[in-house]
């Protein structure tokens, strides 16, 4: 099928490359001249596994790039809108990019075309897009508007697209629904998974065909917002539980194992840390909250989810202070700047907001991220911050090492080596990447999220912890004078998406 995609960002580029991989002829459009030049010149502007290989495989063949929206739309049976929907000042989604594209599409339509909204948008957007296209002079029989929300996660975007939990197509006409069914057929009939050149996530296993859920356009629009809200709620829930664990001295890992092993709950996204970030959850939650209010419902649950999340970086900063006392003049190693591991995206990254706070308080930072340093530098600049080439370099001569993003590479660092490089043996881990006992055995003071602190001068667990285990009573946080500083509510933050 001939497809054009307007917007070649994370979603448009990945969708374009994957649809070409499924056998369609795809034209990718973007009005950013820098991005267009990079893509046309053979670059892959984002850090995503499999994406460079897919671009190299299909570029110039079934995948082309253009700045001419009119020509691309005229030759297409389906046009996907994948432009940004950033937050407006009032928390609603800014739909002006979608509107601009809808107007441009209206002027280009010549044959029946399905206009597919892939951007994350509030309910009624498909109706608005339809109205705009009609107002701009396209005849009603020339097009349908459908909704096909995207659930890919940055870091695993290509395999998420090709091996989705579900594909949601919201269409109010059979013709539009059939077009979308046809586009995704290689995934829903499993033929893609039988191809010898298919990208595999689990070599050796034969994946099941993808599930397709056909709904009205309104339901599809709501599914996307409600899904993100639910996932964010799981993250804030476990972060709140982690905060209670910190207060009573319980280990959140034990608690979440107990909760997550209930099949009705599940363990995924029950991961405490620094809170969710990125370009989706924060804006989608506030947009969903705004849209619910517009429809007459105060979605207070979402307010609390957002409040817990917004508190998380502050909680972590309090915890850092509890081991470093004053921050001014401290030299801190930072591992991680991206909003989560596996991506170079720093939008709404909790790591960035923590580094900004530390810089404001007069710290000097030596930071390392495997992929996000270029983008982070655009936000943080160079004042009092150096960007180093490895996790160990970040630790060298630092007063403490902070772990702010859950890259696998960080979890593989050797604690003994970290101990040797640090000026003081202190690690503050906002992502719970290390085992507390391993850190203790390596002589490190180690604070994490929702787990009892490890103090390098205490070889054995604190008396109060042993006492709590014996008597089954909540333990006091510490019997040591030095640890009084730890009495503040500890961190409890985090999330993966
Ligand atoms: N990033 C994700 O992980 C993700 C996942 C699911 C859904 N979404 C949603 O998908 C949408 C796109 O997100 P993204 O992360 O890809 O955004 P992005 O900012 O990375 O990309 C959007 C692209 O659209 C281009 N653009 C804007 N106006 C244009 C126009 N008039 N003509 C041509 N190109 C235009 C921009 O130059 C940019 O390259 C958003 O609604 C987002 O919420 C994102």
Short mmCIF file of C-alpha atoms in Angstrom, two decimals, residues 22-488:
data_model
loop_
_atom_site.label_atom_id
_atom_site.label_comp_id
_atom_site.label_asym_id
_atom_site.label_seq_id
_atom_site.Cartn_x
_atom_site.Cartn_y
_atom_site.Cartn_z
CA UNK A 22 6.13 -4.83 6.24
CA UNK A 23 6.20 -4.27 2.48
CA UNK A 24 4.49 -0.89 2.01
CA UNK A 25 5.78 2.04 -0.05
CA UNK A 26 6.26 4.85 2.47
CA UNK A 27 7.04 8.53 2.01
CA UNK A 28 8.14 10.34 5.17
CA UNK A 29 7.53 14.09 5.36
CA UNK A 30 9.01 16.58 7.81
CA UNK A 31 9.08 20.35 7.71
CA UNK A 32 12.21 20.62 9.87
CA UNK A 33 14.97 21.26 7.32
CA UNK A 34 17.71 19.97 9.63
CA UNK A 35 15.90 16.70 10.28
CA UNK A 36 15.00 16.32 6.63
CA UNK A 37 18.63 16.86 5.56
CA UNK A 38 19.86 14.35 8.15
CA UNK A 39 17.36 11.71 7.07
CA UNK A 40 17.94 12.24 3.36
CA UNK A 41 21.68 12.14 3.95
CA UNK A 42 21.50 8.67 5.47
CA UNK A 43 21.63 9.60 9.15
CA UNK A 44 19.47 8.13 11.88
CA UNK A 45 18.67 11.12 14.11
CA UNK A 46 17.47 9.12 17.12
CA UNK A 47 19.00 6.38 19.22
CA UNK A 48 16.82 3.28 18.66
CA UNK A 49 17.91 -0.32 18.36
CA UNK A 50 17.26 -1.80 14.86
CA UNK A 51 16.32 1.58 13.39
CA UNK A 52 19.62 2.32 11.59
CA UNK A 53 19.49 -1.16 10.04
CA UNK A 54 15.88 -0.72 8.89
CA UNK A 55 16.63 2.71 7.42
CA UNK A 56 19.66 1.36 5.58
CA UNK A 57 17.61 -1.56 4.26
CA UNK A 58 14.68 0.46 2.89
CA UNK A 59 15.99 3.99 2.29
CA UNK A 60 15.64 4.98 -1.36
CA UNK A 61 13.58 1.85 -2.08
CA UNK A 62 10.32 1.37 -0.18
CA UNK A 63 11.15 4.30 2.13
CA UNK A 64 11.70 7.79 0.74
CA UNK A 65 11.86 11.26 2.28
CA UNK A 66 10.20 14.37 0.95
CA UNK A 67 9.30 17.91 1.95
CA UNK A 68 6.49 18.05 -0.59
CA UNK A 69 3.40 17.06 1.38
CA UNK A 70 1.05 17.65 -1.57
CA UNK A 71 2.80 15.27 -3.94
CA UNK A 72 3.19 12.63 -1.24
CA UNK A 73 -0.47 12.81 -0.14
CA UNK A 74 -1.78 12.67 -3.72
CA UNK A 75 -0.04 9.37 -4.32
CA UNK A 76 -1.12 7.76 -1.03
CA UNK A 77 -3.99 5.51 0.02
CA UNK A 78 -3.37 6.33 3.67
CA UNK A 79 -1.81 9.42 5.27
CA UNK A 80 -0.63 9.14 8.86
CA UNK A 81 -0.39 12.28 10.99
CA UNK A 82 2.51 11.83 13.44
CA UNK A 83 3.35 15.39 14.47
CA UNK A 84 3.88 16.50 18.05
CA UNK A 85 1.04 17.33 20.44
CA UNK A 86 2.96 19.20 23.15
CA UNK A 87 1.33 20.56 26.29
CA UNK A 88 -0.23 24.01 26.09
CA UNK A 89 0.13 26.34 29.10
CA UNK A 90 -3.23 25.23 30.51
CA UNK A 91 -2.23 21.54 30.39
CA UNK A 92 -4.36 20.75 27.34
CA UNK A 93 -2.73 19.22 24.27
CA UNK A 94 -1.61 21.82 21.74
CA UNK A 95 -3.30 20.55 18.58
CA UNK A 96 -2.12 23.36 16.31
CA UNK A 97 0.40 21.10 14.52
CA UNK A 98 -2.32 18.55 13.82
CA UNK A 99 -4.62 21.30 12.54
CA UNK A 100 -1.93 22.73 10.24
CA UNK A 101 -1.28 19.30 8.75
CA UNK A 102 -5.04 18.62 8.35
CA UNK A 103 -5.38 21.84 6.33
CA UNK A 104 -2.43 20.94 4.13
CA UNK A 105 -3.85 17.46 3.53
CA UNK A 106 -7.23 18.95 2.55
CA UNK A 107 -5.65 20.90 -0.29
CA UNK A 108 -3.83 17.83 -1.59
CA UNK A 109 -6.55 15.15 -1.69
CA UNK A 110 -7.41 13.87 -5.18
CA UNK A 111 -8.44 10.24 -4.63
CA UNK A 112 -10.11 8.46 -1.71
CA UNK A 113 -7.60 8.56 1.17
CA UNK A 114 -7.74 7.49 4.79
CA UNK A 115 -6.31 10.17 7.05
CA UNK A 116 -4.99 8.38 10.12
CA UNK A 117 -4.27 10.16 13.36
CA UNK A 118 -1.26 8.49 14.96
CA UNK A 119 -0.33 11.39 17.24
CA UNK A 120 -1.65 11.10 20.79
CA UNK A 121 -4.70 13.34 20.85
CA UNK A 122 -7.79 14.02 22.98
CA UNK A 123 -11.16 12.52 22.23
CA UNK A 124 -13.01 14.35 19.41
CA UNK A 125 -9.78 15.15 17.52
CA UNK A 126 -10.73 12.88 14.61
CA UNK A 127 -14.02 14.77 14.34
CA UNK A 128 -12.13 18.06 14.32
CA UNK A 129 -9.69 16.85 11.68
CA UNK A 130 -12.65 15.78 9.54
CA UNK A 131 -14.34 19.19 9.98
CA UNK A 132 -11.14 21.06 9.10
CA UNK A 133 -10.59 19.01 5.95
CA UNK A 134 -14.22 19.59 4.89
CA UNK A 135 -13.99 23.31 5.67
CA UNK A 136 -10.87 23.50 3.55
CA UNK A 137 -12.81 22.25 0.58
CA UNK A 138 -12.25 18.50 0.31
CA UNK A 139 -15.41 16.58 -0.63
CA UNK A 140 -16.72 14.19 2.06
CA UNK A 141 -16.51 11.11 -0.20
CA UNK A 142 -12.81 11.77 -0.83
CA UNK A 143 -11.61 10.80 2.65
CA UNK A 144 -12.24 9.25 6.05
CA UNK A 145 -10.49 10.07 9.28
CA UNK A 146 -9.37 7.20 11.52
CA UNK A 147 -7.48 6.95 14.78
CA UNK A 148 -4.56 4.56 15.21
CA UNK A 149 -2.81 5.39 18.48
CA UNK A 150 0.80 4.37 18.89
CA UNK A 151 1.98 2.44 21.95
CA UNK A 152 5.69 2.12 21.18
CA UNK A 153 8.19 2.89 23.93
CA UNK A 154 11.37 4.77 23.23
CA UNK A 155 14.34 2.46 23.55
CA UNK A 156 12.42 -0.55 22.21
CA UNK A 157 10.41 1.33 19.59
CA UNK A 158 11.06 -0.90 16.58
CA UNK A 159 10.29 -4.20 18.27
CA UNK A 160 7.29 -2.63 20.06
CA UNK A 161 5.92 -1.63 16.65
CA UNK A 162 6.57 -5.00 15.03
CA UNK A 163 5.54 -7.12 18.03
CA UNK A 164 2.71 -5.09 19.58
CA UNK A 165 0.53 -6.27 22.46
CA UNK A 166 -2.34 -4.92 20.38
CA UNK A 167 -3.04 -2.71 17.39
CA UNK A 168 -5.95 -0.34 17.96
CA UNK A 169 -7.76 0.95 14.91
CA UNK A 170 -10.55 3.44 15.52
CA UNK A 171 -12.65 3.96 12.43
CA UNK A 172 -16.25 4.99 11.87
CA UNK A 173 -16.53 3.54 8.33
CA UNK A 174 -15.87 0.02 7.03
CA UNK A 175 -13.72 1.40 4.23
CA UNK A 176 -11.33 3.15 6.60
CA UNK A 177 -11.21 0.15 8.94
CA UNK A 178 -10.44 -2.19 6.02
CA UNK A 179 -7.59 0.04 4.83
CA UNK A 180 -6.01 -0.07 8.26
CA UNK A 181 -6.56 -3.84 8.56
CA UNK A 182 -4.75 -4.26 5.24
CA UNK A 183 -1.82 -2.12 6.37
CA UNK A 184 -1.28 -4.21 9.50
CA UNK A 185 -2.11 -7.60 7.91
CA UNK A 186 1.50 -8.91 7.89
CA UNK A 187 1.46 -8.58 11.69
CA UNK A 188 -2.11 -9.74 12.33
CA UNK A 189 -1.88 -12.81 10.08
CA UNK A 190 1.63 -13.55 11.34
CA UNK A 191 3.19 -13.63 7.85
CA UNK A 192 5.87 -11.11 8.87
CA UNK A 193 7.01 -13.37 11.71
CA UNK A 194 7.52 -16.26 9.26
CA UNK A 195 9.87 -14.24 7.05
CA UNK A 196 13.51 -15.28 7.28
CA UNK A 197 14.63 -11.62 7.27
CA UNK A 198 12.18 -10.53 10.01
CA UNK A 199 13.58 -8.65 12.99
CA UNK A 200 13.37 -11.03 15.96
CA UNK A 201 12.95 -10.27 19.61
CA UNK A 202 13.20 -13.82 20.78
CA UNK A 203 15.15 -15.93 18.29
CA UNK A 204 13.80 -19.45 18.17
CA UNK A 205 10.29 -18.63 19.41
CA UNK A 206 7.43 -18.35 16.95
CA UNK A 207 5.46 -15.24 17.95
CA UNK A 208 1.69 -15.19 17.91
CA UNK A 209 -0.01 -12.95 15.32
CA UNK A 210 -0.65 -9.46 16.68
CA UNK A 211 -4.08 -8.77 18.13
CA UNK A 212 -6.12 -6.12 16.35
CA UNK A 213 -8.80 -4.24 18.25
CA UNK A 214 -11.28 -2.33 16.09
CA UNK A 215 -13.20 0.46 17.80
CA UNK A 216 -14.89 3.77 17.13
CA UNK A 217 -12.54 6.72 16.64
CA UNK A 218 -13.53 8.17 20.03
CA UNK A 219 -12.82 4.90 21.86
CA UNK A 220 -9.40 4.62 20.17
CA UNK A 221 -8.52 8.16 21.25
CA UNK A 222 -9.57 7.37 24.83
CA UNK A 223 -7.69 4.04 24.88
CA UNK A 224 -4.37 5.79 24.34
CA UNK A 225 -4.80 8.38 27.09
CA UNK A 226 -6.31 5.88 29.51
CA UNK A 227 -3.46 3.40 28.90
CA UNK A 228 -0.78 5.98 29.62
CA UNK A 229 -2.68 7.22 32.68
CA UNK A 230 -2.93 3.68 34.04
CA UNK A 231 0.78 2.98 33.53
CA UNK A 232 1.72 6.28 35.17
CA UNK A 233 -0.61 5.39 38.04
CA UNK A 234 1.27 2.10 38.57
CA UNK A 235 4.57 3.98 38.73
CA UNK A 236 3.27 6.60 41.16
CA UNK A 237 1.63 3.87 43.23
CA UNK A 238 4.85 1.94 43.76
CA UNK A 239 6.72 5.18 44.40
CA UNK A 240 4.24 6.03 47.15
CA UNK A 241 4.69 2.50 48.54
CA UNK A 242 8.48 3.01 48.39
CA UNK A 243 8.14 6.18 50.44
CA UNK A 244 6.27 4.26 53.12
CA UNK A 245 8.94 1.55 52.97
CA UNK A 246 11.59 4.21 53.57
CA UNK A 247 9.69 5.49 56.58
CA UNK A 248 9.29 2.08 58.22
CA UNK A 249 12.55 0.49 57.07
CA UNK A 250 10.98 -2.18 54.84
CA UNK A 251 12.51 -3.22 51.53
CA UNK A 252 10.32 -2.18 48.59
CA UNK A 253 11.75 -5.01 46.47
CA UNK A 254 10.22 -7.54 48.85
CA UNK A 255 6.96 -5.62 48.90
CA UNK A 256 6.70 -5.29 45.15
CA UNK A 257 7.49 -8.94 44.63
CA UNK A 258 4.57 -9.73 46.92
CA UNK A 259 2.26 -7.32 45.11
CA UNK A 260 3.39 -7.98 41.55
CA UNK A 261 3.14 -11.76 41.77
CA UNK A 262 -0.64 -11.37 41.96
CA UNK A 263 -1.58 -12.02 38.34
CA UNK A 264 -4.37 -9.44 38.56
CA UNK A 265 -1.73 -6.79 39.32
CA UNK A 266 1.44 -7.93 37.53
CA UNK A 267 4.98 -6.80 38.23
CA UNK A 268 5.61 -4.61 35.17
CA UNK A 269 5.75 -0.89 35.86
CA UNK A 270 5.85 -1.58 39.60
CA UNK A 271 9.40 -0.28 39.63
CA UNK A 272 10.28 2.47 42.10
CA UNK A 273 12.72 5.17 41.10
CA UNK A 274 12.79 8.84 40.17
CA UNK A 275 9.36 9.07 38.60
CA UNK A 276 8.16 8.92 35.02
CA UNK A 277 9.32 11.46 32.46
CA UNK A 278 9.72 11.67 28.71
CA UNK A 279 7.67 13.28 26.03
CA UNK A 280 4.50 11.25 26.66
CA UNK A 281 3.37 10.49 30.21
CA UNK A 282 3.66 13.98 31.73
CA UNK A 283 1.89 15.72 28.87
CA UNK A 284 -0.65 12.96 28.26
CA UNK A 285 -1.71 12.88 31.90
CA UNK A 286 -2.26 16.60 32.07
CA UNK A 287 -4.08 16.56 28.71
CA UNK A 288 -6.30 13.66 29.85
CA UNK A 289 -7.04 15.52 33.08
CA UNK A 290 -7.91 18.66 31.07
CA UNK A 291 -10.11 16.77 28.63
CA UNK A 292 -11.99 15.01 31.45
CA UNK A 293 -12.62 18.37 33.10
CA UNK A 294 -13.86 19.78 29.79
CA UNK A 295 -16.29 16.87 29.62
CA UNK A 296 -17.52 17.63 33.17
CA UNK A 297 -15.48 15.13 35.21
CA UNK A 298 -12.83 16.08 37.80
CA UNK A 299 -10.34 13.21 37.46
CA UNK A 300 -8.77 13.67 40.93
CA UNK A 301 -6.98 10.34 40.79
CA UNK A 302 -4.82 11.74 37.97
CA UNK A 303 -4.02 14.84 40.05
CA UNK A 304 -2.59 12.62 42.77
CA UNK A 305 -0.61 10.51 40.29
CA UNK A 306 0.96 13.71 38.93
CA UNK A 307 1.58 15.13 42.41
CA UNK A 308 3.41 12.00 43.58
CA UNK A 309 5.51 12.07 40.42
CA UNK A 310 6.38 15.75 40.70
CA UNK A 311 7.56 15.20 44.29
CA UNK A 312 9.98 12.42 43.38
CA UNK A 313 13.05 14.44 42.29
CA UNK A 314 12.72 16.61 45.42
CA UNK A 315 12.56 13.51 47.61
CA UNK A 316 15.73 12.22 46.00
CA UNK A 317 17.48 15.54 46.50
CA UNK A 318 16.54 15.41 50.18
CA UNK A 319 18.02 11.96 50.32
CA UNK A 320 21.24 13.11 48.66
CA UNK A 321 21.47 15.88 51.24
CA UNK A 322 20.97 13.34 53.99
CA UNK A 323 24.32 11.72 53.08
CA UNK A 324 26.26 14.74 51.82
CA UNK A 325 24.93 17.29 54.31
CA UNK A 326 25.67 20.50 52.35
CA UNK A 327 25.75 20.54 48.56
CA UNK A 328 27.51 23.79 47.73
CA UNK A 329 30.96 23.12 46.28
CA UNK A 330 30.48 19.33 46.10
CA UNK A 331 31.77 17.52 43.05
CA UNK A 332 29.23 14.90 41.99
CA UNK A 333 29.44 12.13 39.42
CA UNK A 334 26.16 11.62 37.54
CA UNK A 335 25.24 8.45 35.68
CA UNK A 336 22.35 9.04 33.30
CA UNK A 337 20.69 12.07 31.74
CA UNK A 338 18.06 10.46 29.47
CA UNK A 339 14.57 10.13 30.91
CA UNK A 340 15.02 6.36 30.85
CA UNK A 341 17.54 3.80 29.66
CA UNK A 342 17.82 2.88 26.00
CA UNK A 343 17.04 6.32 24.58
CA UNK A 344 18.73 9.67 23.96
CA UNK A 345 15.50 11.53 24.76
CA UNK A 346 15.90 14.04 27.59
CA UNK A 347 12.45 15.62 27.37
CA UNK A 348 10.95 15.89 30.89
CA UNK A 349 13.82 13.80 32.20
CA UNK A 350 13.90 13.58 36.02
CA UNK A 351 17.70 13.29 35.67
CA UNK A 352 17.88 16.69 33.99
CA UNK A 353 15.74 18.36 36.65
CA UNK A 354 17.89 16.86 39.42
CA UNK A 355 21.13 18.01 37.74
CA UNK A 356 19.64 21.50 37.26
CA UNK A 357 18.81 21.67 40.99
CA UNK A 358 22.30 20.48 41.95
CA UNK A 359 23.93 23.06 39.67
CA UNK A 360 21.74 25.77 41.21
CA UNK A 361 22.91 24.69 44.65
CA UNK A 362 26.53 25.19 43.62
CA UNK A 363 27.62 21.61 42.83
CA UNK A 364 30.08 20.72 40.10
CA UNK A 365 28.87 17.85 37.94
CA UNK A 366 30.75 15.27 35.88
CA UNK A 367 28.09 13.47 33.88
CA UNK A 368 27.95 10.43 31.65
CA UNK A 369 25.12 9.00 29.59
CA UNK A 370 25.64 6.38 26.87
CA UNK A 371 23.37 8.19 24.38
CA UNK A 372 21.88 11.43 25.68
CA UNK A 373 24.89 13.72 26.28
CA UNK A 374 24.50 15.79 23.11
CA UNK A 375 20.84 16.48 23.79
CA UNK A 376 21.46 17.04 27.50
CA UNK A 377 24.21 19.55 26.75
CA UNK A 378 21.71 21.62 24.72
CA UNK A 379 19.66 21.98 27.93
CA UNK A 380 22.36 22.09 30.60
CA UNK A 381 25.19 23.88 28.80
CA UNK A 382 28.79 23.63 30.04
CA UNK A 383 28.83 25.78 33.14
CA UNK A 384 30.03 23.70 36.11
CA UNK A 385 29.32 20.51 34.21
CA UNK A 386 31.70 18.29 32.26
CA UNK A 387 30.59 15.44 30.04
CA UNK A 388 32.82 12.42 30.48
CA UNK A 389 33.30 9.28 28.45
CA UNK A 390 32.37 6.49 30.87
CA UNK A 391 30.66 5.63 34.10
CA UNK A 392 34.02 5.18 35.81
CA UNK A 393 35.17 8.64 34.64
CA UNK A 394 32.03 10.10 36.23
CA UNK A 395 33.02 8.47 39.53
CA UNK A 396 36.66 9.62 39.45
CA UNK A 397 37.47 11.88 42.47
CA UNK A 398 33.79 12.68 43.00
CA UNK A 399 32.34 13.33 46.46
CA UNK A 400 29.51 10.95 45.54
CA UNK A 401 28.11 9.10 42.54
CA UNK A 402 24.44 9.56 41.60
CA UNK A 403 22.57 7.09 39.39
CA UNK A 404 19.70 8.84 37.65
CA UNK A 405 18.84 6.68 34.60
CA UNK A 406 18.41 2.91 34.46
CA UNK A 407 20.90 2.01 31.71
CA UNK A 408 21.93 -1.66 31.77
CA UNK A 409 25.52 -0.48 31.27
CA UNK A 410 25.42 1.19 34.71
CA UNK A 411 24.16 -1.96 36.41
CA UNK A 412 27.22 -3.75 35.03
CA UNK A 413 29.74 -1.36 36.60
CA UNK A 414 32.04 -2.91 39.19
CA UNK A 415 31.26 -1.53 42.68
CA UNK A 416 34.84 -2.23 43.83
CA UNK A 417 36.19 -0.08 41.00
CA UNK A 418 33.65 2.66 41.79
CA UNK A 419 34.78 2.55 45.43
CA UNK A 420 38.40 3.01 44.40
CA UNK A 421 37.67 5.95 42.09
CA UNK A 422 35.36 7.93 44.38
CA UNK A 423 36.78 10.50 46.79
CA UNK A 424 34.15 9.47 49.33
CA UNK A 425 32.50 6.04 49.06
CA UNK A 426 28.95 7.28 48.55
CA UNK A 427 26.48 6.15 45.88
CA UNK A 428 22.94 7.53 45.65
CA UNK A 429 20.95 5.31 43.31
CA UNK A 430 17.63 6.70 42.09
CA UNK A 431 17.00 3.58 40.00
CA UNK A 432 17.79 0.73 42.44
CA UNK A 433 20.30 -0.83 40.03
CA UNK A 434 22.51 -2.45 42.66
CA UNK A 435 22.05 -5.02 45.37
CA UNK A 436 22.34 -3.40 48.80
CA UNK A 437 24.43 -6.25 50.23
CA UNK A 438 26.90 -6.09 47.33
CA UNK A 439 27.35 -2.37 47.92
CA UNK A 440 27.85 -2.94 51.66
CA UNK A 441 30.40 -5.70 50.96
CA UNK A 442 32.29 -3.26 48.75
CA UNK A 443 32.49 -0.69 51.52
CA UNK A 444 30.09 1.79 49.98
CA UNK A 445 27.48 3.99 51.59
CA UNK A 446 24.51 3.30 49.36
CA UNK A 447 21.13 4.98 49.36
CA UNK A 448 18.40 3.91 47.01
CA UNK A 449 14.63 4.12 46.68
CA UNK A 450 12.44 2.39 49.25
CA UNK A 451 15.25 0.18 50.54
CA UNK A 452 17.14 0.48 53.83
CA UNK A 453 20.23 2.66 53.57
CA UNK A 454 23.64 1.01 53.60
CA UNK A 455 26.31 2.87 55.57
CA UNK A 456 29.85 1.85 54.71
CA UNK A 457 30.96 2.07 58.29
CA UNK A 458 28.32 -0.46 59.37
CA UNK A 459 29.47 -3.96 58.52
CA UNK A 460 26.32 -5.57 59.87
CA UNK A 461 22.72 -4.52 59.29
CA UNK A 462 21.55 -2.05 61.91
CA UNK A 463 20.46 -3.35 65.27
CA UNK A 464 16.97 -2.02 64.70
CA UNK A 465 16.62 -3.99 61.47
CA UNK A 466 17.59 -7.25 63.17
CA UNK A 467 15.29 -6.41 66.00
CA UNK A 468 12.41 -5.76 63.62
CA UNK A 469 12.98 -9.09 61.89
CA UNK A 470 12.95 -10.94 65.21
CA UNK A 471 9.98 -9.24 66.70
CA UNK A 472 8.04 -8.56 63.52
CA UNK A 473 7.61 -4.95 64.59
CA UNK A 474 8.24 -1.89 62.45
CA UNK A 475 11.84 -0.85 63.10
CA UNK A 476 13.02 2.58 64.02
CA UNK A 477 15.21 4.00 61.28
CA UNK A 478 18.44 4.08 63.19
CA UNK A 479 20.06 3.88 66.56
CA UNK A 480 23.19 5.69 65.38
CA UNK A 481 23.60 9.38 65.92
CA UNK A 482 25.18 9.80 62.47
CA UNK A 483 22.09 8.41 60.87
CA UNK A 484 19.74 10.96 62.33
CA UNK A 485 20.20 12.81 59.07
CA UNK A 486 18.43 9.95 57.35
CA UNK A 487 15.22 10.56 59.22
CA UNK A 488 13.82 12.66 56.44
#
